[in-house]
Short mmCIF file of C-alpha atoms in Angstrom, two decimals:
data_model
loop_
_atom_site.label_atom_id
_atom_site.label_comp_id
_atom_site.label_asym_id
_atom_site.label_seq_id
_atom_site.Cartn_x
_atom_site.Cartn_y
_atom_site.Cartn_z
CA MET Y 1 123.50 126.77 104.46
CA VAL Y 2 126.62 125.00 103.18
CA TYR Y 3 126.70 122.97 99.96
CA ILE Y 4 129.03 119.97 99.68
CA LYS Y 5 129.66 117.75 96.68
CA LEU Y 6 131.71 114.60 96.26
CA GLU Y 7 133.24 115.60 92.92
CA GLU Y 8 134.32 112.75 90.65
CA ASP Y 9 135.39 115.06 87.80
CA MET Y 10 139.01 115.96 88.58
CA ASP Y 11 138.91 118.89 86.12
CA LYS Y 12 136.69 120.77 88.60
CA PHE Y 13 139.63 120.94 91.03
CA PHE Y 14 142.06 122.67 88.69
CA ILE Y 15 142.04 126.17 87.23
CA LYS Y 16 145.23 125.77 85.20
CA ASN Y 17 145.34 123.61 82.11
CA PHE Y 18 147.57 120.88 83.46
CA SER Y 19 148.36 117.86 81.30
CA GLY Y 20 146.10 114.82 81.75
CA ILE Y 21 148.72 112.64 83.42
CA PHE Y 22 149.81 115.38 85.83
CA LYS Y 23 146.16 116.10 86.77
CA LYS Y 24 145.57 112.42 87.56
CA ILE Y 25 148.68 112.27 89.77
CA LEU Y 26 147.73 115.51 91.54
CA PHE Y 27 144.12 114.36 92.02
CA VAL Y 28 145.32 111.13 93.67
CA PHE Y 29 147.56 113.25 95.89
CA TYR Y 30 144.59 115.47 96.83
CA LYS Y 31 142.68 112.37 97.95
CA LYS Y 32 145.54 111.15 100.11
CA ILE Y 33 146.15 114.44 101.91
CA GLY Y 34 142.44 115.31 102.19
CA LYS Y 35 142.54 118.39 99.96
CA ILE Y 36 139.23 120.27 99.90
CA LYS Y 37 138.22 122.94 97.40
CA VAL Y 38 136.18 125.80 98.91
CA GLN Y 39 134.55 128.22 96.48
CA LYS Y 40 131.68 130.66 96.20
CA ILE Y 41 128.74 130.66 93.80
CA ASN Y 42 127.51 134.21 94.27
CA ASN Y 43 126.76 134.24 98.03
CA ILE Y 44 126.69 130.45 98.42
CA GLU Y 45 129.53 128.49 100.03
CA TYR Y 46 130.21 125.48 97.79
CA ILE Y 47 132.69 122.78 98.80
CA LEU Y 48 134.14 120.05 96.61
CA LEU Y 49 135.51 116.82 98.07
CA PRO Y 50 137.87 114.62 96.02
CA GLU Y 51 136.90 111.60 98.10
CA CYS Y 52 135.01 110.75 101.28
CA ASN Y 53 137.85 109.33 103.38
CA ASP Y 54 139.03 109.95 106.96
CA LYS Y 55 141.46 112.73 106.07
CA VAL Y 56 138.91 114.61 103.97
CA LEU Y 57 136.28 114.34 106.71
CA LYS Y 58 138.78 115.42 109.36
CA LYS Y 59 139.53 118.61 107.41
CA LEU Y 60 135.84 119.15 106.73
CA ASN Y 61 135.17 118.81 110.44
CA LYS Y 62 137.81 121.47 111.30
CA ILE Y 63 136.26 123.91 108.83
CA SER Y 64 132.77 123.22 110.18
CA LYS Y 65 133.89 124.03 113.76
CA VAL Y 66 135.50 127.31 112.71
CA LYS Y 67 132.55 128.42 110.60
CA CYS Y 68 129.87 127.00 112.95
CA TRP Y 69 127.96 125.05 110.33
CA THR Y 70 124.42 123.93 111.15
CA ASN Y 71 122.61 123.21 107.88
CA LEU Y 72 124.01 121.13 105.04
CA CYS Y 73 122.84 120.41 101.51
CA VAL Y 74 124.87 117.68 99.83
CA SER Y 75 125.13 115.93 96.46
CA ASN Y 76 123.29 112.70 95.74
CA ASN Y 77 126.41 110.54 96.00
CA LEU Y 78 127.08 111.89 99.52
CA MET Y 79 123.45 111.31 100.55
CA GLU Y 80 124.05 107.62 99.85
CA ASN Y 81 127.53 107.46 101.41
CA GLU Y 82 127.47 105.60 104.76
CA ARG Y 83 130.70 107.18 105.99
CA PHE Y 84 129.36 110.66 105.31
CA LYS Y 85 126.03 109.80 106.98
CA SER Y 86 127.96 108.85 110.13
CA PHE Y 87 129.90 112.13 109.93
CA VAL Y 88 126.62 114.09 109.75
CA ALA Y 89 125.07 112.17 112.66
CA LYS Y 90 128.19 112.52 114.83
CA ASN Y 91 128.30 116.29 114.33
CA ASN Y 92 124.53 116.72 114.67
CA PHE Y 93 124.19 118.62 111.39
CA ASN Y 94 120.77 119.38 109.97
CA LEU Y 95 120.91 117.64 106.59
CA MET Y 96 118.42 118.74 103.94
CA ASP Y 97 116.47 115.71 102.66
CA GLY Y 98 113.32 117.16 101.08
CA LYS Y 99 111.01 116.18 103.95
CA TRP Y 100 110.69 119.72 105.32
CA LEU Y 101 109.52 120.93 101.91
CA PHE Y 102 107.24 117.88 101.49
CA LYS Y 103 105.42 118.81 104.69
CA ASN Y 104 105.11 122.47 103.74
CA ILE Y 105 103.58 121.78 100.31
CA VAL Y 106 100.85 119.40 101.53
CA SER Y 107 98.10 121.82 100.45
CA GLN Y 108 99.55 121.99 96.94
CA ILE Y 109 99.85 118.20 96.78
CA ILE Y 110 96.17 117.88 97.72
CA GLU Y 111 95.23 120.34 94.96
CA TYR Y 112 97.42 118.42 92.52
CA ILE Y 113 95.67 115.12 93.37
CA VAL Y 114 92.21 116.69 93.10
CA ASN Y 115 93.10 118.12 89.66
CA LEU Y 116 94.56 114.75 88.66
CA LYS Y 117 91.19 113.13 89.46
CA ASN Y 118 89.39 115.97 87.64
CA GLU Y 119 87.31 116.65 90.75
CA LYS Y 120 86.59 119.59 93.05
CA ILE Y 121 88.17 119.98 96.47
CA GLU Y 122 84.78 120.87 97.96
CA VAL Y 123 83.55 117.28 97.57
CA GLN Y 124 86.61 115.61 99.13
CA GLU Y 125 86.77 113.82 102.46
CA ILE Y 126 90.27 114.25 103.85
CA SER Y 127 91.80 112.63 106.91
CA ILE Y 128 95.08 113.07 108.74
CA LEU Y 129 96.96 110.60 110.92
CA CYS Y 130 98.73 112.47 113.68
CA ASN Y 131 99.76 112.15 117.33
CA LYS Y 132 102.16 115.08 117.74
CA LEU Y 133 101.07 118.63 116.99
CA ASP Y 134 103.26 121.47 115.78
CA GLU Y 135 102.56 124.92 114.33
CA THR Y 136 102.66 123.72 110.73
CA ILE Y 137 100.18 120.90 111.34
CA VAL Y 138 97.80 123.18 113.26
CA GLU Y 139 97.78 125.73 110.43
CA GLN Y 140 97.31 123.03 107.82
CA ILE Y 141 94.32 121.62 109.73
CA LYS Y 142 92.76 125.10 109.76
CA GLU Y 143 93.58 125.68 106.09
CA ILE Y 144 92.46 122.35 104.63
CA SER Y 145 89.35 121.82 106.79
CA GLN Y 146 87.80 125.01 105.36
CA LYS Y 147 88.05 123.76 101.79
CA VAL Y 148 86.71 120.20 101.98
CA LYS Y 149 83.41 118.44 102.62
CA LEU Y 150 84.61 116.39 105.61
CA PHE Y 151 87.81 116.53 107.64
CA ASN Y 152 88.88 113.76 110.04
CA ILE Y 153 91.75 113.41 112.48
CA LEU Y 154 92.78 109.91 113.52
CA THR Y 155 94.89 110.08 116.67
CA ASP Y 156 95.76 108.22 119.86
CA ASN Y 157 95.86 111.57 121.69
CA ILE Y 158 92.35 112.96 121.37
CA LYS Y 159 92.81 115.52 124.16
CA LYS Y 160 95.67 117.22 122.26
CA PHE Y 161 93.35 117.99 119.36
CA GLN Y 162 90.27 119.11 121.31
CA LYS Y 163 91.41 122.74 121.53
CA ILE Y 164 92.01 123.09 117.79
CA GLU Y 165 88.71 121.29 117.14
CA GLU Y 166 86.86 123.83 119.32
CA GLN Y 167 88.68 126.81 117.75
CA ILE Y 168 87.73 125.78 114.22
CA GLN Y 169 84.11 125.18 115.15
CA GLU Y 170 83.86 128.50 117.01
CA LYS Y 171 85.64 130.62 114.39
CA ASN Y 172 84.50 128.98 111.14
CA GLY Y 173 81.48 126.93 112.11
CA ILE Y 174 83.20 123.81 110.80
CA ILE Y 175 82.92 120.51 112.63
CA ILE Y 176 85.94 118.24 112.32
CA ASN Y 177 85.88 114.63 113.41
CA VAL Y 178 88.57 113.72 115.96
CA SER Y 179 88.68 110.01 116.69
CA ASN Y 180 90.83 107.05 117.69
CA ASN Y 181 88.70 104.54 115.76
CA TYR Y 182 91.17 102.90 113.35
CA LYS Y 183 88.45 100.84 111.66
CA LYS Y 184 85.92 103.52 110.74
CA VAL Y 185 87.50 106.97 110.37
CA LEU Y 186 89.30 106.41 107.07
CA ASN Y 187 86.72 104.21 105.33
CA LYS Y 188 85.48 106.94 102.97
CA SER Y 189 88.49 109.27 102.85
CA ASN Y 190 89.58 110.28 99.35
CA ILE Y 191 92.93 111.61 100.57
CA ILE Y 192 94.83 110.63 103.73
CA ILE Y 193 97.88 112.49 105.11
CA ASN Y 194 100.17 110.61 107.45
CA TYR Y 195 102.22 112.93 109.64
CA ASP Y 196 103.71 110.55 112.19
CA PHE Y 197 102.00 107.12 112.34
CA ASP Y 198 104.41 104.19 112.07
CA GLU Y 199 103.88 101.03 110.02
CA SER Y 200 102.26 99.03 112.84
CA GLN Y 201 99.70 101.81 113.39
CA ILE Y 202 99.05 102.21 109.66
CA ASN Y 203 98.32 98.53 109.24
CA LYS Y 204 95.60 98.67 111.89
CA CYS Y 205 93.69 101.11 109.68
CA PHE Y 206 90.85 100.38 107.27
CA PHE Y 207 91.25 102.55 104.15
CA SER Y 208 88.92 103.48 101.34
CA LYS Y 209 89.68 101.20 98.41
CA ASN Y 210 91.04 103.75 95.91
CA GLY Y 211 92.22 106.61 98.10
CA TYR Y 212 95.47 108.57 97.95
CA PHE Y 213 97.80 108.15 100.91
CA ILE Y 214 100.34 111.00 101.36
CA ASN Y 215 103.10 109.63 103.57
CA LEU Y 216 105.19 112.34 105.25
CA ALA Y 217 106.68 109.93 107.80
CA GLU Y 218 109.06 106.99 107.37
CA ASN Y 219 108.77 104.63 104.41
CA ILE Y 220 105.71 102.52 105.07
CA ASN Y 221 104.38 99.41 103.38
CA ILE Y 222 100.57 99.30 103.48
CA GLU Y 223 99.70 95.64 103.96
CA ASN Y 224 95.92 96.01 103.78
CA LYS Y 225 94.92 93.96 100.71
CA GLU Y 226 91.73 95.98 100.31
CA PHE Y 227 93.73 99.14 99.64
CA HIS Y 228 94.27 99.64 95.89
CA GLY Y 229 95.08 103.35 96.05
CA ARG Y 230 98.40 105.19 95.75
CA ASN Y 231 100.90 105.43 98.58
CA ILE Y 232 102.66 108.71 97.75
CA VAL Y 233 106.17 108.84 99.18
CA SER Y 234 107.94 111.55 97.13
CA TYR Y 235 107.49 114.39 94.69
CA ASP Y 236 109.27 116.63 92.22
CA VAL Y 237 108.87 120.38 91.75
CA TYR Y 238 109.73 122.76 88.94
CA MET Y 239 112.71 124.85 90.01
CA PRO Y 240 111.62 128.54 90.17
CA LEU Y 241 113.31 130.74 87.59
CA LYS Y 242 115.38 132.75 90.04
CA TYR Y 243 117.25 129.60 91.15
CA ILE Y 244 117.93 128.09 87.72
CA GLU Y 245 121.43 129.62 87.60
CA TYR Y 246 122.38 127.84 90.85
CA GLN Y 247 120.79 124.59 89.68
CA LYS Y 248 122.92 124.58 86.52
CA LYS Y 249 126.15 125.23 88.42
CA MET Y 250 125.39 122.70 91.15
CA ASP Y 251 124.87 119.51 89.17
CA GLY Y 252 124.57 116.21 91.02
CA PHE Y 253 122.12 117.55 93.63
CA ASP Y 254 118.52 116.45 94.03
CA ASN Y 255 116.21 119.10 92.57
CA ASN Y 256 113.76 119.15 95.51
CA ILE Y 257 116.45 119.13 98.18
CA LEU Y 258 118.26 121.95 96.40
CA TYR Y 259 115.13 124.11 96.33
CA GLU Y 260 114.39 123.22 99.96
CA SER Y 261 117.85 124.47 100.92
CA PHE Y 262 117.29 127.80 99.15
CA ILE Y 263 114.15 128.63 101.16
CA TYR Y 264 114.78 126.76 104.43
CA LYS Y 265 114.07 128.96 107.44
CA ARG Y 266 112.95 128.53 111.02
CA THR Y 267 109.87 130.67 110.62
CA SER Y 268 106.09 130.35 110.65
CA TYR Y 269 104.09 128.23 108.23
CA HIS Y 270 102.42 131.37 106.86
CA ASN Y 271 105.80 132.91 106.05
CA ILE Y 272 106.87 129.75 104.22
CA ARG Y 273 103.62 129.77 102.25
CA LYS Y 274 104.30 133.37 101.22
CA ILE Y 275 107.73 132.35 99.92
CA LEU Y 276 106.23 129.44 97.96
CA GLN Y 277 103.58 131.72 96.46
CA LYS Y 278 106.15 134.38 95.56
CA ASP Y 279 108.28 131.71 93.85
CA ASN Y 280 105.14 130.42 92.10
CA LEU Y 281 106.19 126.89 93.02
CA LYS Y 282 104.58 124.18 90.88
CA ILE Y 283 104.54 120.41 91.38
CA PHE Y 284 105.94 118.46 88.44
CA TYR Y 285 104.87 114.98 89.55
CA LEU Y 286 104.28 112.69 92.53
CA LYS Y 287 105.78 109.25 93.04
CA ASP Y 288 104.29 106.26 94.86
CA SER Y 289 105.90 103.46 96.89
CA ASN Y 290 106.21 101.36 93.72
CA GLN Y 291 108.27 104.18 92.15
CA LYS Y 292 105.48 104.87 89.66
CA ILE Y 293 105.13 108.48 88.61
CA ILE Y 294 101.76 110.18 89.10
CA LYS Y 295 101.56 113.13 86.75
CA ILE Y 296 98.95 115.46 85.30
CA ILE Y 297 99.07 115.32 81.52
CA SER Y 298 98.24 118.65 79.91
CA PRO Y 299 95.71 118.87 77.03
CA LYS Y 300 98.57 119.88 74.68
CA THR Y 301 100.46 116.69 75.57
CA LEU Y 302 97.34 114.58 75.01
CA ASP Y 303 96.91 116.16 71.55
CA LYS Y 304 100.52 115.26 70.67
CA ILE Y 305 99.99 111.66 71.83
CA ALA Y 306 96.75 111.41 69.80
CA ASN Y 307 98.47 112.71 66.67
#
């Protein structure tokens, strides 16, 4: 994993205490010649860019070829930079964006929502929207279906899910509902998880009025006027203690993306869950499509508000 920041503070490029005017002149020169600062934070390779121009990206590209980069974690200002986005796409880098972590903490998000509603998970009806199966989704189906009252799968590919449906029934005695009925399956679901349905598919669905919709796919606008629930599109986690030192030194990075980069591995879902448990990862809040924060308020906080 390589960390790259578009650094606007010119002082970060200089070790010596140069005069202000000389630093400004030198910083402008760095931008023109494409000067890149490569440093280490413990075992992490951390690169500072003075600007995102052609010369800087050309040098960055040379370094990436020599060092065989694959995975990148970049600062917020680079995430929004169109020129840098093109550079990433052209070189086929795997850019951390928080979505991998989002998918792997679905179980924790469900628990967070259930606690938010002050309910028990055993009384929930949960549905997923999914057409393409992978190992993570299979394991999450097995994991979540054992905890809830009813579990539904809405899919256009019923045959793909028949094997997992039979395995769960045979091993755990749990019957899950696999269907392609867009009008009926989600009517009573308290929580819905969208893995890969697009907006046109979503807007064929009939949702329960006040459900929670966890959207792991592209940004989707739910047009159904009967739906008054929350369309959850992002989240924030508390950074585990062992990574706080890195977080402080790497300002300007998204908190969730930074944590994702620290634990990102091509390994099984169970191994990722072990890492999350070992880190004691906690969700800070959820955010819906209207950018409204959904957060559990602790009893201590309520006491302070009351007083």
